[in-house]
Short mmCIF file of C-alpha atoms and ligand atoms in Angstrom, two decimals:
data_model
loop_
_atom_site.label_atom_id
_atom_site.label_comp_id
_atom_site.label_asym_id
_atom_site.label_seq_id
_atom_site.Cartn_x
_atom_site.Cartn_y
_atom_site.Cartn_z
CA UNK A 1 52.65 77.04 -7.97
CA UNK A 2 51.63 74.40 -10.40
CA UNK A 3 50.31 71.63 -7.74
CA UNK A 4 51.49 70.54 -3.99
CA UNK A 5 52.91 67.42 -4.40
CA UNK A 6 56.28 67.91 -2.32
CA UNK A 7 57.02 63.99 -3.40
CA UNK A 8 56.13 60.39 -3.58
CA UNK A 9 56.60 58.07 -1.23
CA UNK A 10 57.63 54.64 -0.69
CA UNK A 11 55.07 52.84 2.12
CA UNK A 12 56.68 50.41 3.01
CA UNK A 13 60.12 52.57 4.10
CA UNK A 14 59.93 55.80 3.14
CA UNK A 15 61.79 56.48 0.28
CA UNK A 16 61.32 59.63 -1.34
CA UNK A 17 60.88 59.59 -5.04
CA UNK A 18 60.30 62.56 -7.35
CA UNK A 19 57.11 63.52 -8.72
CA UNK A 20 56.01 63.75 -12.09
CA UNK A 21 57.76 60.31 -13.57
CA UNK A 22 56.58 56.90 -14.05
CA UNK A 23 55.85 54.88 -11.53
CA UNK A 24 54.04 51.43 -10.38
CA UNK A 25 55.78 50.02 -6.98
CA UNK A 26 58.01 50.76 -4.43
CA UNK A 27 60.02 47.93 -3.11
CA UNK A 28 57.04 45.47 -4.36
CA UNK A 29 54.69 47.96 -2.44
CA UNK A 30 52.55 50.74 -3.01
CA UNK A 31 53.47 54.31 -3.63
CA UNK A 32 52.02 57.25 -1.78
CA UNK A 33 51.46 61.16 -2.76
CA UNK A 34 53.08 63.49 -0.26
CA UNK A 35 51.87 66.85 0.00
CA UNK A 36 53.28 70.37 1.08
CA UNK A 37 50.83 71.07 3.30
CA UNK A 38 51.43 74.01 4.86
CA UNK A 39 51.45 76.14 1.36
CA UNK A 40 48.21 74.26 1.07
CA UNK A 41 47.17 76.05 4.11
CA UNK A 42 48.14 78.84 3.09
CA UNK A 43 46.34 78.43 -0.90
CA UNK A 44 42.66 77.44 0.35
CA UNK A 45 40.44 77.48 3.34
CA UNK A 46 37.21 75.35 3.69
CA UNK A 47 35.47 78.05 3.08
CA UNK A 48 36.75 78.85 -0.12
CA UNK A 49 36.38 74.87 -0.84
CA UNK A 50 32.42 75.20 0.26
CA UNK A 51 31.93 77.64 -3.02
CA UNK A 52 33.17 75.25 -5.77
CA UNK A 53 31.18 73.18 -7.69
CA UNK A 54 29.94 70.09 -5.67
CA UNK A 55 32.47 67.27 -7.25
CA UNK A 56 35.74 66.00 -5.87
CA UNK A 57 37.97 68.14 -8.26
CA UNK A 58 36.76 71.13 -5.59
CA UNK A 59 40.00 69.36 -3.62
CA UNK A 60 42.21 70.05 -6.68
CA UNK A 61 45.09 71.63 -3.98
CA UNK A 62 44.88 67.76 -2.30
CA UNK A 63 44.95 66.19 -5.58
CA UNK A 64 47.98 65.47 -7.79
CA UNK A 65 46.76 66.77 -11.22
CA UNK A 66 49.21 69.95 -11.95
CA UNK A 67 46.63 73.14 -11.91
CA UNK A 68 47.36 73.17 -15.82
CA UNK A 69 46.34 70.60 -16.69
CA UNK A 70 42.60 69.58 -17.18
CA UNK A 71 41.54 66.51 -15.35
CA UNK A 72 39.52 63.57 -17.59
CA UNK A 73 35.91 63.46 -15.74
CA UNK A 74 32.78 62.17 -15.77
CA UNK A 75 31.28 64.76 -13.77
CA UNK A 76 32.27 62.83 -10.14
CA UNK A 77 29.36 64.28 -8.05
CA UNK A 78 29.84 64.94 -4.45
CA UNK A 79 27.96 61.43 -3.07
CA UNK A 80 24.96 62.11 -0.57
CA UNK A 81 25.36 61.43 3.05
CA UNK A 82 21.60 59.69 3.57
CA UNK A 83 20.73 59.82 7.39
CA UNK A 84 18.86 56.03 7.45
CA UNK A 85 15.89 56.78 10.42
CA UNK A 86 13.99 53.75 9.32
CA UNK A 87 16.95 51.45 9.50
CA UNK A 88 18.38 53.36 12.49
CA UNK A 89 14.76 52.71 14.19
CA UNK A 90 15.32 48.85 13.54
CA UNK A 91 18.61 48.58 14.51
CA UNK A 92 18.10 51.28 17.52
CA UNK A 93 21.01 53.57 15.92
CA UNK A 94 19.13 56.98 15.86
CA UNK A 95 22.56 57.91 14.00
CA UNK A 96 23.40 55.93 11.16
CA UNK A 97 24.18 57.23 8.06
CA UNK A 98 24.60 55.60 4.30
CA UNK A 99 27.36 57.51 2.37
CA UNK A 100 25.78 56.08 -1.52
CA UNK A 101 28.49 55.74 -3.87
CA UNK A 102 26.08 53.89 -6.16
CA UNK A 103 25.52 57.44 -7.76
CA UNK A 104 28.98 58.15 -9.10
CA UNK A 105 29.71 57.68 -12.74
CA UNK A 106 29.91 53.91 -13.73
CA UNK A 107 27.82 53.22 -10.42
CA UNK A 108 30.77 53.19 -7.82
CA UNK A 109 32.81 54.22 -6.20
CA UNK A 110 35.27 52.91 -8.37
CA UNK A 111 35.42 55.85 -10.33
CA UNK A 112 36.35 58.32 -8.30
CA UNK A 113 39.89 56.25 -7.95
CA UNK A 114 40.01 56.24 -12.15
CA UNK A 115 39.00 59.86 -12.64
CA UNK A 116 42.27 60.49 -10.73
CA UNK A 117 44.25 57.80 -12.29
CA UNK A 118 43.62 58.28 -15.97
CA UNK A 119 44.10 62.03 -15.30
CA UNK A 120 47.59 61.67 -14.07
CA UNK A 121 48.16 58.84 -16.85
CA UNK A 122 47.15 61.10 -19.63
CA UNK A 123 49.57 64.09 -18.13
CA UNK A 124 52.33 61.58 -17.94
CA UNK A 125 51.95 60.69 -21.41
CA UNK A 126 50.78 57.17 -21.46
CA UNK A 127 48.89 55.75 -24.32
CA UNK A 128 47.72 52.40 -23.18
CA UNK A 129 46.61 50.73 -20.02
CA UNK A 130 45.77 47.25 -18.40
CA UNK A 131 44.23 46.15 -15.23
CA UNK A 132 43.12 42.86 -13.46
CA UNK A 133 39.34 43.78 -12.10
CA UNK A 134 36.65 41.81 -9.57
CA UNK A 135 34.24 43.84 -10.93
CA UNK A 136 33.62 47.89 -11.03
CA UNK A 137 37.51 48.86 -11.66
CA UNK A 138 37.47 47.41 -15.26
CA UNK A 139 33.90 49.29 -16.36
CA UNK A 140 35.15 52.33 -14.57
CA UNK A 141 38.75 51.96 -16.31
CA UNK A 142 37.28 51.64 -19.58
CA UNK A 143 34.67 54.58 -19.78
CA UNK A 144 37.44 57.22 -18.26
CA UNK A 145 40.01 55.40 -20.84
CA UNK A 146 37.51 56.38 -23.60
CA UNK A 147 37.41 59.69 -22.42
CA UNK A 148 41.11 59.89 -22.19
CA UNK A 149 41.16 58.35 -25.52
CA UNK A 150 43.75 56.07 -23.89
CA UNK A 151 43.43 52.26 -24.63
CA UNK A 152 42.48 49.85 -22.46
CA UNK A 153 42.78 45.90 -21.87
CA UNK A 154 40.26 44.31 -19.12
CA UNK A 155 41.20 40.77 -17.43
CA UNK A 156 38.44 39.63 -15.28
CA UNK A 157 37.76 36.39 -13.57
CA UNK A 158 35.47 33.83 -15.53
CA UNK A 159 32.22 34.43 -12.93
CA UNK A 160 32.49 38.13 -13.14
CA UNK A 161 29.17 39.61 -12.62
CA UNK A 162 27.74 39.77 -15.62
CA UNK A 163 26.60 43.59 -15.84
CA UNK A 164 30.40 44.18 -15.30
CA UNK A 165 31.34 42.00 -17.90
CA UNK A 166 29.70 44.03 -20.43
CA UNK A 167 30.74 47.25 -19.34
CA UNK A 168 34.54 47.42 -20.61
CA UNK A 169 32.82 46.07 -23.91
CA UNK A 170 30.23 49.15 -24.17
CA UNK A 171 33.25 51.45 -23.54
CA UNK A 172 35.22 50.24 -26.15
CA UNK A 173 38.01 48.19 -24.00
CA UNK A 174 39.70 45.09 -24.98
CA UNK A 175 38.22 42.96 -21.93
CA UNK A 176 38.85 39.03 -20.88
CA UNK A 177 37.81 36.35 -18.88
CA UNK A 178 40.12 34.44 -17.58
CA UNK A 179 40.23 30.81 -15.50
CA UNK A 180 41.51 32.59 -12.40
CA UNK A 181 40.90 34.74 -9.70
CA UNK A 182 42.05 38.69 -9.87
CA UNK A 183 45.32 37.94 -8.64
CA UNK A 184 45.88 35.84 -11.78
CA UNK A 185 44.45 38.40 -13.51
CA UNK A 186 47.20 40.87 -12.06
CA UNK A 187 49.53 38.38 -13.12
CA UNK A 188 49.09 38.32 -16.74
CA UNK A 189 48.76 42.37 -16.51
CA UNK A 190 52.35 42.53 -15.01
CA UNK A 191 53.52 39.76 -17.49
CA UNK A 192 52.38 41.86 -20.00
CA UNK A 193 53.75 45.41 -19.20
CA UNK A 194 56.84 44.00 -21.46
CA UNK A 195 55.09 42.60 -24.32
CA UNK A 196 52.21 45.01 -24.80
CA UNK A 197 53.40 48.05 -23.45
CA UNK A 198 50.77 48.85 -21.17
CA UNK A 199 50.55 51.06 -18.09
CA UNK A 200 49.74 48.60 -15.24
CA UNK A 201 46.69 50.43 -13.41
CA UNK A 202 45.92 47.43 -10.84
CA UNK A 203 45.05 48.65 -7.40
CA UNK A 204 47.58 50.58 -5.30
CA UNK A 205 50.21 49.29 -7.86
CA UNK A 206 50.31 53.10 -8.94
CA UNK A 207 49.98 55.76 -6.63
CA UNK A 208 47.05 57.85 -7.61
CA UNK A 209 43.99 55.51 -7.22
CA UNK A 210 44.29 55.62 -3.73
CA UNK A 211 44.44 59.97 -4.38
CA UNK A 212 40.97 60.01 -5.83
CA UNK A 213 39.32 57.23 -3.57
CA UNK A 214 40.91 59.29 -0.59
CA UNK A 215 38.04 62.29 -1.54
CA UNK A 216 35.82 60.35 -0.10
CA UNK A 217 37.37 61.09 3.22
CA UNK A 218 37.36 64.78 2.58
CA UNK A 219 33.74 64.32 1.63
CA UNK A 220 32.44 62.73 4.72
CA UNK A 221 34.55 65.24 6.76
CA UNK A 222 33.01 68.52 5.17
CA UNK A 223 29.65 67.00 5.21
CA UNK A 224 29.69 66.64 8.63
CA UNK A 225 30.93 70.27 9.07
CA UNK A 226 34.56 69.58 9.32
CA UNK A 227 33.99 66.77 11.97
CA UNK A 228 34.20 62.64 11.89
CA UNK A 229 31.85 60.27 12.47
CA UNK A 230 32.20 57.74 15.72
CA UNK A 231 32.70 54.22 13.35
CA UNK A 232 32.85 54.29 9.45
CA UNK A 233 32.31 50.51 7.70
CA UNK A 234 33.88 50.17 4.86
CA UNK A 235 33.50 46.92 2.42
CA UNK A 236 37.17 46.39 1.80
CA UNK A 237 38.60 44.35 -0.98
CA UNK A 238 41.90 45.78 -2.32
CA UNK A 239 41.37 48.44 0.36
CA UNK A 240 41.82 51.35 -1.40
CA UNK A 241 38.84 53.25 0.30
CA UNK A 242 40.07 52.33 3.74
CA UNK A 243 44.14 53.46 3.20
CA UNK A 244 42.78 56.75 1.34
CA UNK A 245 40.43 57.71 3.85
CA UNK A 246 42.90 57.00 6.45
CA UNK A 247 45.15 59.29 4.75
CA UNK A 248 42.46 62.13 4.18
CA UNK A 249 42.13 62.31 7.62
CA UNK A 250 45.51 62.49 8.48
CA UNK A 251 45.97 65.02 5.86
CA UNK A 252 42.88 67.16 7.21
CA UNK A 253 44.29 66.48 10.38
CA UNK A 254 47.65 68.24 9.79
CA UNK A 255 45.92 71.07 8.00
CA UNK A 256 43.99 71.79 10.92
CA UNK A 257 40.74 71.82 9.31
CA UNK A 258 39.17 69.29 11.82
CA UNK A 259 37.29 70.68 14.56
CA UNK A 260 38.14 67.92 16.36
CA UNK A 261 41.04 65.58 16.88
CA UNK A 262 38.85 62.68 17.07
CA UNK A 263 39.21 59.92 14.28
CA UNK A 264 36.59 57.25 14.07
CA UNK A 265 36.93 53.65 14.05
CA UNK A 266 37.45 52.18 10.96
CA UNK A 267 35.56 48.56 10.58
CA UNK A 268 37.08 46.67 7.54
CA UNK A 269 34.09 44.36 6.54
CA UNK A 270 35.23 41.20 4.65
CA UNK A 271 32.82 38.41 3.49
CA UNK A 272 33.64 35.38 5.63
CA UNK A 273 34.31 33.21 1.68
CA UNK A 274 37.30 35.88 1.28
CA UNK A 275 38.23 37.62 4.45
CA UNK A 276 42.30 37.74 4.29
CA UNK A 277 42.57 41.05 6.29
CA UNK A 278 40.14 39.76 9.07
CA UNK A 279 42.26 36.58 9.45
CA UNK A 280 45.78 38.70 9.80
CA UNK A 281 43.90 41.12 12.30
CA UNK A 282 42.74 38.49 14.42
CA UNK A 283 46.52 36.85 14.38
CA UNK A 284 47.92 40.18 15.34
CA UNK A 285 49.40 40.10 12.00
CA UNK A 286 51.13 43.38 9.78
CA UNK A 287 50.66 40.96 6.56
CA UNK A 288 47.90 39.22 5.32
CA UNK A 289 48.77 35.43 3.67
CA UNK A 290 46.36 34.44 0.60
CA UNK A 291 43.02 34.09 1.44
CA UNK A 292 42.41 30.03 -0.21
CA UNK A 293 39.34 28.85 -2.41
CA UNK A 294 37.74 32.89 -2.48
CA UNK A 295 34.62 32.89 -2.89
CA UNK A 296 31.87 35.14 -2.68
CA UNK A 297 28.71 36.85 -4.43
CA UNK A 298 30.37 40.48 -3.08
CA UNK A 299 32.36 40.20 -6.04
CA UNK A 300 33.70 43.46 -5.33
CA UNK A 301 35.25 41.67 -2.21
CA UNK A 302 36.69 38.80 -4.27
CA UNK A 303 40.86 40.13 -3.36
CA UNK A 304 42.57 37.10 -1.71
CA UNK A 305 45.69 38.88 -1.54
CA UNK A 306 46.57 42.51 -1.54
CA UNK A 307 49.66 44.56 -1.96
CA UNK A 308 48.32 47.38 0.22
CA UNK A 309 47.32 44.67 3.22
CA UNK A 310 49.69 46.63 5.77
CA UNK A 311 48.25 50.14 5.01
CA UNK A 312 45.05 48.42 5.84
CA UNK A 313 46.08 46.95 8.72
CA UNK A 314 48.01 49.38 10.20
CA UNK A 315 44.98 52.03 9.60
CA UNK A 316 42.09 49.63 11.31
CA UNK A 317 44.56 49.21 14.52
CA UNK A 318 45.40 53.17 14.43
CA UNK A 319 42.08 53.79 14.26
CA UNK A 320 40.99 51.61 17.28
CA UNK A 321 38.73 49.70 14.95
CA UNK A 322 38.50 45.73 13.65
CA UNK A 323 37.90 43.97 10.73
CA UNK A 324 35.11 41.19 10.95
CA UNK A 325 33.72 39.09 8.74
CA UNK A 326 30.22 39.02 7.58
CA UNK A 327 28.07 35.75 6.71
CA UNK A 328 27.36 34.91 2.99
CA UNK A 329 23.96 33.61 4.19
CA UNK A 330 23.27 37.11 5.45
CA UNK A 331 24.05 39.15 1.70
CA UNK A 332 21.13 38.80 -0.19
CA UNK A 333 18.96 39.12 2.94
CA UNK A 334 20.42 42.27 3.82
CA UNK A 335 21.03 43.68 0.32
CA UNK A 336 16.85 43.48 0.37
CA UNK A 337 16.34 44.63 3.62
CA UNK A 338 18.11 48.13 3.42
CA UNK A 339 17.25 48.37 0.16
CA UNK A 340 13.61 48.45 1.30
CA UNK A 341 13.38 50.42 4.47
CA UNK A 342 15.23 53.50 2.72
CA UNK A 343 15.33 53.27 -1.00
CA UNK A 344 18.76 52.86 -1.75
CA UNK A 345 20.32 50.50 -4.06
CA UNK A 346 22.41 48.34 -1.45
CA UNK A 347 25.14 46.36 -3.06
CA UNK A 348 26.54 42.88 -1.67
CA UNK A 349 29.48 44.58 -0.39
CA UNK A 350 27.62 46.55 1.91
CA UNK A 351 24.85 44.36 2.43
CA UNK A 352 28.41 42.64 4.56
CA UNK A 353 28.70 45.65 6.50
CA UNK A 354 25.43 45.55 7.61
CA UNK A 355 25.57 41.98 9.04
CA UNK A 356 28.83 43.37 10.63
CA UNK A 357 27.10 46.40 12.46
CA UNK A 358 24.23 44.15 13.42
CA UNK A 359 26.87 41.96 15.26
CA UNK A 360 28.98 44.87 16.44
CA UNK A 361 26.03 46.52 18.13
CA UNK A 362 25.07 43.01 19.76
CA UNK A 363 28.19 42.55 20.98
CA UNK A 364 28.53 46.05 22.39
CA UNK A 365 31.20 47.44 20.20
CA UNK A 366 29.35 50.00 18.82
CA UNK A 367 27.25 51.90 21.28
CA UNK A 368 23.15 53.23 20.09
CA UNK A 369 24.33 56.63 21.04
CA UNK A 370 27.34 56.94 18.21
CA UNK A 371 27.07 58.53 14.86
CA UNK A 372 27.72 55.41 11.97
CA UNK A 373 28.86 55.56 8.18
CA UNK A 374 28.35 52.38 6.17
CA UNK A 375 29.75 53.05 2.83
CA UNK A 376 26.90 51.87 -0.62
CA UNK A 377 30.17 51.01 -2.75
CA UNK A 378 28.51 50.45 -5.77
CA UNK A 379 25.27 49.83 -7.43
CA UNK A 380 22.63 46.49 -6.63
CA UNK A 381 21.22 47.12 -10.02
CA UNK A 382 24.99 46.04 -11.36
CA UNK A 383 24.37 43.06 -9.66
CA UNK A 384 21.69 40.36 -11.10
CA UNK A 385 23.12 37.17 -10.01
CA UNK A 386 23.41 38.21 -6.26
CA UNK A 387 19.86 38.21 -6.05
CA UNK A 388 17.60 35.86 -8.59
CA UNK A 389 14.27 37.61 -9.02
CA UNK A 390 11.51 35.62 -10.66
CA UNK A 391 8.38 38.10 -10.63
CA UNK A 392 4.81 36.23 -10.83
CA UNK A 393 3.40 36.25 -14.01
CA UNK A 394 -0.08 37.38 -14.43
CA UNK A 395 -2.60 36.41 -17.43
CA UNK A 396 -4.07 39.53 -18.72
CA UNK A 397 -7.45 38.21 -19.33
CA UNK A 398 -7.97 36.51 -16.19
CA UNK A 399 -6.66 38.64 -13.77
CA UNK A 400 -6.95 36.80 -10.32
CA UNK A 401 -6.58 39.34 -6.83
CA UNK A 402 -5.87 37.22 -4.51
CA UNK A 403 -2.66 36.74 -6.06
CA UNK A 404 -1.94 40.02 -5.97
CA UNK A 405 -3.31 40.56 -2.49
CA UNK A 406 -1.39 37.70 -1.20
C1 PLP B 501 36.12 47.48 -5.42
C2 PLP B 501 34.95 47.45 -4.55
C3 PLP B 501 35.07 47.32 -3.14
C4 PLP B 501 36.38 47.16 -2.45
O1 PLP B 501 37.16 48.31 -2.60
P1 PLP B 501 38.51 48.68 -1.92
O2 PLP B 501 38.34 50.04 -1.40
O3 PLP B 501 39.54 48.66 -3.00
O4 PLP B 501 38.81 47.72 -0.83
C5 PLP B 501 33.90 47.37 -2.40
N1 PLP B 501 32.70 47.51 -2.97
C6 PLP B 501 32.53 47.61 -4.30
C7 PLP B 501 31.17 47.74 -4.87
C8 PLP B 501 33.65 47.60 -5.14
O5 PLP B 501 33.49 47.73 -6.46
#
């Protein structure tokens, strides 16, 4: 057999629709891979899974790329699972864990969603693509582009980080600012699809982004020896690491490969300057309305509206979880004090979920006795302007200690 892909899927009603043609949405709404599972079951055990080399190709059967064909990578290490004791000891959570996604290629998570995409885009035939970005999509577009030797067009909002700005640039894309936010950005990429040709690779608006970003579900689960965590927080934007985790676990689920049942309770953490999917949860909503006047230094969180917003919210209430909203106040704060206490590069995004454990665990929602997953997205050093350093200078002929001491 050449992959497991029994068909694509409509998500919004089902609709079956064959594999192996061109596709963005469904209906107006996403796409999803189905899978044959039980000849997966039959193909490949964990165990054979555990010998592979440690990226998140070792799920090829899972994955959508056709066993003949060879998938366009960067080399998409498996991430570490970092238990956090010093952090833990502060916030008395003896088991919290940081799942750093900073390390991947491009310095997020971002690419594990483009290593999958550009694959399938190259097998599919297309030459050119085009996507809106807040951020991390458009670097991580461009350098697996370059690979693919598939062009590329960028549109970013004006205030884009600027680390992210130069990215598509250093990998040869055609990137843009533009007067908007990233849904004007996807606006002009689907206004384009006539005129220029291009593949339109914005989130969930083609169905295997959410195939690549879902290995981080399969990740987690066979780090933890084939079981779940109690509560994962996830910085959610376009929500592509929520819906694909979700789905992992389903999938895992099915296969039987869990030991347990259990799933854990996914937290959606939104910052409170654009926090769409926390205002639809709290109305009971299936449909999030545009989030107005986004803004927010957790760029990667800059989405006020999302095409996948009922995957999202129809995974957080499935999984028993919420979606809250963390402070702005609290980013740069937080970014620094993780950071510190265990050496890893905490971005914005997550510096958000922290604020959100720290008032989940106040308010009782998440017990000291559960095992916790916060999700490092992407990369601080990608992100200058969320936290202004001014060093003190020193004159090197009169050096004075007490200012050093101080
Ligand atoms: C894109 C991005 C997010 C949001 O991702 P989704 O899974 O699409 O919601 C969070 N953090 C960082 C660093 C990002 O780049």
């Amino acid at each position: 057999m050449n992959h497991f892909v029994s068909h694509l899927e409509g998500a919004i009603d089902g609709t079956r629709l064959e594999f192996g043609r061109i596709y963005n949405l469904h209906a107006g709404r996403p796409i999803v891979v189905r899978y044959d599972l039980d000849a997966v079951k039959r193909a490949v055990t964990p165990e054979a899974i555990a010998k592979r080399p440690p990226t998140l190709w070792r799920y090829r059967e899972l994955l959508p790329l056709p066993f003949d064909a060879e998938p366009v990578t960067l080399g998409e290490g498996m991430t570490p699972l970092l238990k956090c004791d010093r952090l833990g000891g502060q916030l008395k959570l003896p088991n919290l864990f940081v799942k750093d996604e900073s390390q991947l290629p491009t310095g997020s998570f971002k690419s594990r969603g483009m290593t999958a995409a550009i694959s399938l885009a190259k097998w599919l035939g297309i030459k050119r693509v085009a996507l809106p970005t807040a951020g991390n999509a458009g670097g991580a577009a461009a350098a697996y582009a370059a690979r693919a030797g598939i062009e590329c067009f960028v549109f970013m909002p004006a205030d884009t980080p600027v680390v992210n700005q130069f990215e598509p640039h250093l990998y040869g894309a055609k990137a843009f600012r533009v007067n908007g936010l990233i849904n004007d950005c996807g606006k002009i990429v689907k206004d384009g699809t006539e005129p220029m040709g291009w593949f339109d690779l914005s989130t969930l608006k083609e169905p295997y982004r959410l195939e690549g970003k879902k290995t981080m579900g399969l990740e987690l689960a066979e780090q933890f020896g084939w079981k779940l965590p109690d509560v994962i927080l996830y910085p959610t934007g376009g929500g592509t690491g929520l819906i694909g985790m979700w789905k992992a676990f389903q999938e895992l689920k099915e296969l039987g490969w869990l030991k347990s049942d259990k799933m854990p309770r996914l937290i959606s953490c939104q910052a409170e300057g654009c926090a769409p999917i926390v205002r639809a949860f709290e109305k009971g909503e299936r449909f999030a309305e545009l989030f107005p006047n986004a803004a927010t230094v957790a760029s990667g969180l800059r989405v006020p509206a999302a095409v996948g917003d009922f995957l999202m919210l129809d995974a957080i209430r499935a999984s028993g979880g919420k979606a809250v909203a963390g402070a702005e106040a609290a980013i740069a704060p937080w970014m620094v004090r993780a950071s510190a206490a265990e050496g890893i590069a905490i971005c914005p995004e997550t510096a958000v979920c922290f604020d959100v454990l720290e008032k989940l665990l106040a308010a009782g929602d998440v017990r000291s006795d559960e095992t916790v997953v916060v999700f490092n997205t992407g990369a601080a050093p990608k992100y200058l302007e969320a936290l202004p350093v001014e060093l003190p200078m020193l004159e090197k002929e009169t050096i004075d200690w007490t200012k050093i001491s101080k």
